[in-house]
GROMACS .gro file of C-alpha atoms in nm:
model
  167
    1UNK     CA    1   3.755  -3.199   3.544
    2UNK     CA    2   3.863  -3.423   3.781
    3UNK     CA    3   3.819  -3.828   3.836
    4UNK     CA    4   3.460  -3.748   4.064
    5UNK     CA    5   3.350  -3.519   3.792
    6UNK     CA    6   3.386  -3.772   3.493
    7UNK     CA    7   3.261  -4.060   3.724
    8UNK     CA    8   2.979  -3.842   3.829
    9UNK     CA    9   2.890  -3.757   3.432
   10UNK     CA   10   2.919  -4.105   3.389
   11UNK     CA   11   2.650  -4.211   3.650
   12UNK     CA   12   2.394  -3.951   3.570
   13UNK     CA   13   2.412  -4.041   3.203
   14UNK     CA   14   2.333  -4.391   3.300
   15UNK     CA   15   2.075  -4.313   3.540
   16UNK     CA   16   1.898  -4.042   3.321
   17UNK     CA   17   1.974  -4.109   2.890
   18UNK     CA   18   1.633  -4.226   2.749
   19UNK     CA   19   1.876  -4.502   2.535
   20UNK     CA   20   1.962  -4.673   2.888
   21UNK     CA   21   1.579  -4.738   2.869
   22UNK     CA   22   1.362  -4.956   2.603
   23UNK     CA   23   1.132  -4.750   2.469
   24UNK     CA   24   0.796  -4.888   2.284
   25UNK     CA   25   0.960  -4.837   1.961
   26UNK     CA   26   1.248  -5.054   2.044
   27UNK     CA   27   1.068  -5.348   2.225
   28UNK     CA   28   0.993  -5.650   2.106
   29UNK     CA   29   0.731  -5.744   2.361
   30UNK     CA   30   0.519  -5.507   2.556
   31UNK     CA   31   0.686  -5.688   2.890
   32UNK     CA   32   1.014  -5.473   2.825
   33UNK     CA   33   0.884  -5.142   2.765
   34UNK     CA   34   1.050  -4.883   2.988
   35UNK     CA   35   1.298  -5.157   3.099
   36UNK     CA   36   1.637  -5.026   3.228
   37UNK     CA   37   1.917  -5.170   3.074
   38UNK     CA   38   2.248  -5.140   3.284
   39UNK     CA   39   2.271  -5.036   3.651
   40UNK     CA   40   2.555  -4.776   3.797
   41UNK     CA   41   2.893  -4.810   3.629
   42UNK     CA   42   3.225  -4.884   3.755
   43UNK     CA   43   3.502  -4.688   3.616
   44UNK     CA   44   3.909  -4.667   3.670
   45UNK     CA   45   4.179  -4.478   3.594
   46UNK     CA   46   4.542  -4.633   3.490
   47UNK     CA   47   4.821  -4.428   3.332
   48UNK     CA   48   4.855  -4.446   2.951
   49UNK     CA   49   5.240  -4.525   3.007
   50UNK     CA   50   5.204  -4.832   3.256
   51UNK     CA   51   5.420  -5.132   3.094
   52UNK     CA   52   5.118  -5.379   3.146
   53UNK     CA   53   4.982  -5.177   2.747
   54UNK     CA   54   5.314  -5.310   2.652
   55UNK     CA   55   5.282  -5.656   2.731
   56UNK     CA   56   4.986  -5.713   2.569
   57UNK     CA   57   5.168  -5.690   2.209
   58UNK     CA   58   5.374  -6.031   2.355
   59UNK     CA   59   5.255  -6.325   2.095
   60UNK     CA   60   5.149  -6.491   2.428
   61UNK     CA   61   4.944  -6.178   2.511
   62UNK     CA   62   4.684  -6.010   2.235
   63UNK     CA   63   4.993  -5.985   1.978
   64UNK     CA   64   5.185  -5.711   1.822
   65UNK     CA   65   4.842  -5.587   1.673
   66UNK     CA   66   4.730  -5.486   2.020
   67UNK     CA   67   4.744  -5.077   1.993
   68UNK     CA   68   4.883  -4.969   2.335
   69UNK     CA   69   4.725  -4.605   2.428
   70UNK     CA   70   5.039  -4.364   2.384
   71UNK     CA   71   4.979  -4.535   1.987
   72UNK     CA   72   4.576  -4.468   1.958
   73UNK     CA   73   4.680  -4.106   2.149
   74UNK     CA   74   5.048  -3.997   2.191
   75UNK     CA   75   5.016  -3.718   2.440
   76UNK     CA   76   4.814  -3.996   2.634
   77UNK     CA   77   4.836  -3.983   3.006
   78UNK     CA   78   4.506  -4.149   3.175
   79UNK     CA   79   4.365  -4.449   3.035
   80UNK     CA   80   3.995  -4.451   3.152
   81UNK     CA   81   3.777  -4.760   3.146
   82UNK     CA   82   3.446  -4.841   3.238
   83UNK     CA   83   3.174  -5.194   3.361
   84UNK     CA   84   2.852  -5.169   3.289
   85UNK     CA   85   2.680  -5.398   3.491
   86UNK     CA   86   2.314  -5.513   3.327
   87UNK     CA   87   2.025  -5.451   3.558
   88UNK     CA   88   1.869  -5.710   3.787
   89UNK     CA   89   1.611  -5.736   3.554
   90UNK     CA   90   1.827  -5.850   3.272
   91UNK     CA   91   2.018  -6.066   3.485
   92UNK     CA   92   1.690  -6.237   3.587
   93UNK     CA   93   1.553  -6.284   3.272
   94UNK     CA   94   1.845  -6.418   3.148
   95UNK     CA   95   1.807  -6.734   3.384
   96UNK     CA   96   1.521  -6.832   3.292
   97UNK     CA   97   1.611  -7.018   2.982
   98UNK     CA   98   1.957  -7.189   2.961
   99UNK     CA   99   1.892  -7.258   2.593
  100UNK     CA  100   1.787  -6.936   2.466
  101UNK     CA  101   1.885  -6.562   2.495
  102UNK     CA  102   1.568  -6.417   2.695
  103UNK     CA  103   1.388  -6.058   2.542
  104UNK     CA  104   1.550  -5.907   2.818
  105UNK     CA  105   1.920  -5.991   2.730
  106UNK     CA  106   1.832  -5.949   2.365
  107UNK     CA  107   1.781  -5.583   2.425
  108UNK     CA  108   2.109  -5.579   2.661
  109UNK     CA  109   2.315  -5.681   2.395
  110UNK     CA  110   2.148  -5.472   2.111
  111UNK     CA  111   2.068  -5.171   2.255
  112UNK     CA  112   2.292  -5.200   2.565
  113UNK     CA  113   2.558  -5.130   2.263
  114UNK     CA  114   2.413  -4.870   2.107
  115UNK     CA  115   2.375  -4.686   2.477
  116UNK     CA  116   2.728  -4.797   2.547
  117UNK     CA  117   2.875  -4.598   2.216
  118UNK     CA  118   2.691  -4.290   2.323
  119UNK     CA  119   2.776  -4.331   2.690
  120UNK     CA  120   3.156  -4.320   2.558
  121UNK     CA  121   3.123  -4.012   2.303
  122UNK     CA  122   2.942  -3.796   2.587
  123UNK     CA  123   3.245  -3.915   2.810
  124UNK     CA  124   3.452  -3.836   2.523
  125UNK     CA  125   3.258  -3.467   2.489
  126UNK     CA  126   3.252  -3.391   2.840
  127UNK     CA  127   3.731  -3.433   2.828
  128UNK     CA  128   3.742  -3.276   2.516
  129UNK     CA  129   3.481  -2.950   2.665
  130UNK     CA  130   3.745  -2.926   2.959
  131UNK     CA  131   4.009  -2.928   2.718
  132UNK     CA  132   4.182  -3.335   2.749
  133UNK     CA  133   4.272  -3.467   2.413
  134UNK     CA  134   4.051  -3.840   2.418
  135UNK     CA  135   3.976  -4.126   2.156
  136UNK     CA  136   3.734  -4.423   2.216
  137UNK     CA  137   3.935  -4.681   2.020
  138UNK     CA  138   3.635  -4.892   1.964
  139UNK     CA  139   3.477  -4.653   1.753
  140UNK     CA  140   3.823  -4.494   1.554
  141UNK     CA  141   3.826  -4.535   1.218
  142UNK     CA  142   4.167  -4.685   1.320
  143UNK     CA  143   3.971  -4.991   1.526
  144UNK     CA  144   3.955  -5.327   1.320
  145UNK     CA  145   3.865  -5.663   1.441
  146UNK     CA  146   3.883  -6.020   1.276
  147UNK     CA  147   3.827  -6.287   1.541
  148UNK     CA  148   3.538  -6.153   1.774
  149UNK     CA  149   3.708  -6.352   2.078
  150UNK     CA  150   4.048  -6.154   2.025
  151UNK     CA  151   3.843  -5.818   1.965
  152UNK     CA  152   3.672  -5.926   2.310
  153UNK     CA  153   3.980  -5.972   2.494
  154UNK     CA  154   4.135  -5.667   2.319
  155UNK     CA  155   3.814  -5.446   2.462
  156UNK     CA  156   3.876  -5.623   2.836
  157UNK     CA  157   4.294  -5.564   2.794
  158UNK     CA  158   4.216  -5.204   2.943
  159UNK     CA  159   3.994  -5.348   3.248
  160UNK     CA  160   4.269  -5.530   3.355
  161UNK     CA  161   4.563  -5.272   3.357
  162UNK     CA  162   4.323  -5.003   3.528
  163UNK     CA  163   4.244  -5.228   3.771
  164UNK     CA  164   3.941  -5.381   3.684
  165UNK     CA  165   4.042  -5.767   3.682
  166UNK     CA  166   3.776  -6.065   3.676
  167UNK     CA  167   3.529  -5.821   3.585
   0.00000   0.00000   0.00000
């Protein structure tokens, strides 16, 4: 499997999983039924050995908690990292209230992370089919936050060394 193949996986799985989609179950007006959460996503490739992991366990950086890759995986070589982008029709409803979270960005957060964790295991299952070793740390038993803002910039830490900076 190369880099097309796994971005390729990644695209139809976005386009075509019924959980990228509120269903009537989910919804919590009729207005959002069938409602497509995130839009094409943006992946890149760094190696798991690129000195930028290592920096981030500087106390000026994440700290010496941060787990660099060759740690969460030693026979690491690719670190893979993905945007979702929400949908226009998240973004849209989400300006139409400054003061409150709009039904549209409600279900973007909820069950934009519930697709997210199954977009990563079928990434995840699609490696390991072909054979690649893979983790997704955010969902090892090893993963532990305390302070959501450092687990935040702990989850972007791999968008920036695979190129994906200001995100």
């Amino acid at each position: 499997m190369n880099r097309q193949d796994l971005i390729k996986a990644a695209e139809d799985f976005v386009e075509n999983s019924k959980y990228n989609y509120i269903g009537k179950k989910e919804a919590i007006s009729e207005d959002v039924i069938g409602m497509k959460i995130f839009e094409k996503p943006i992946l890149a490739f760094g190696s798991a050995s690129d000195e930028y992991f290592l920096l981030l366990k500087k106390p000026y950086a994440v700290g010496k908690h941060f787990v660099a890759p060759k740690e969460w995986l030693p026979n690491s070589k690719t670190v893979i990292s993905f945007f979702l982008p929400f949908s226009e029709t998240v973004r849209k409803g989400n300006k139409r209230d400054m003061l409150w979270p709009s039904r549209e960005w409600l279900h973007g957060r909820i069950e934009g992370q519930n697709f997210l964790n199954k977009l990563c295991n079928h990434l995840k299952s699609k490696l390991m089919e072909e054979g690649y070793d893979s983790v997704v740390p955010s969902l090892d038993e090893r993963f532990w936050s305390v302070n959501l803002k450092v687990v935040h910039y702990i989850l972007n830490c791999p968008l920036q060394a695979t190129g994906l900076r200001g995100m």
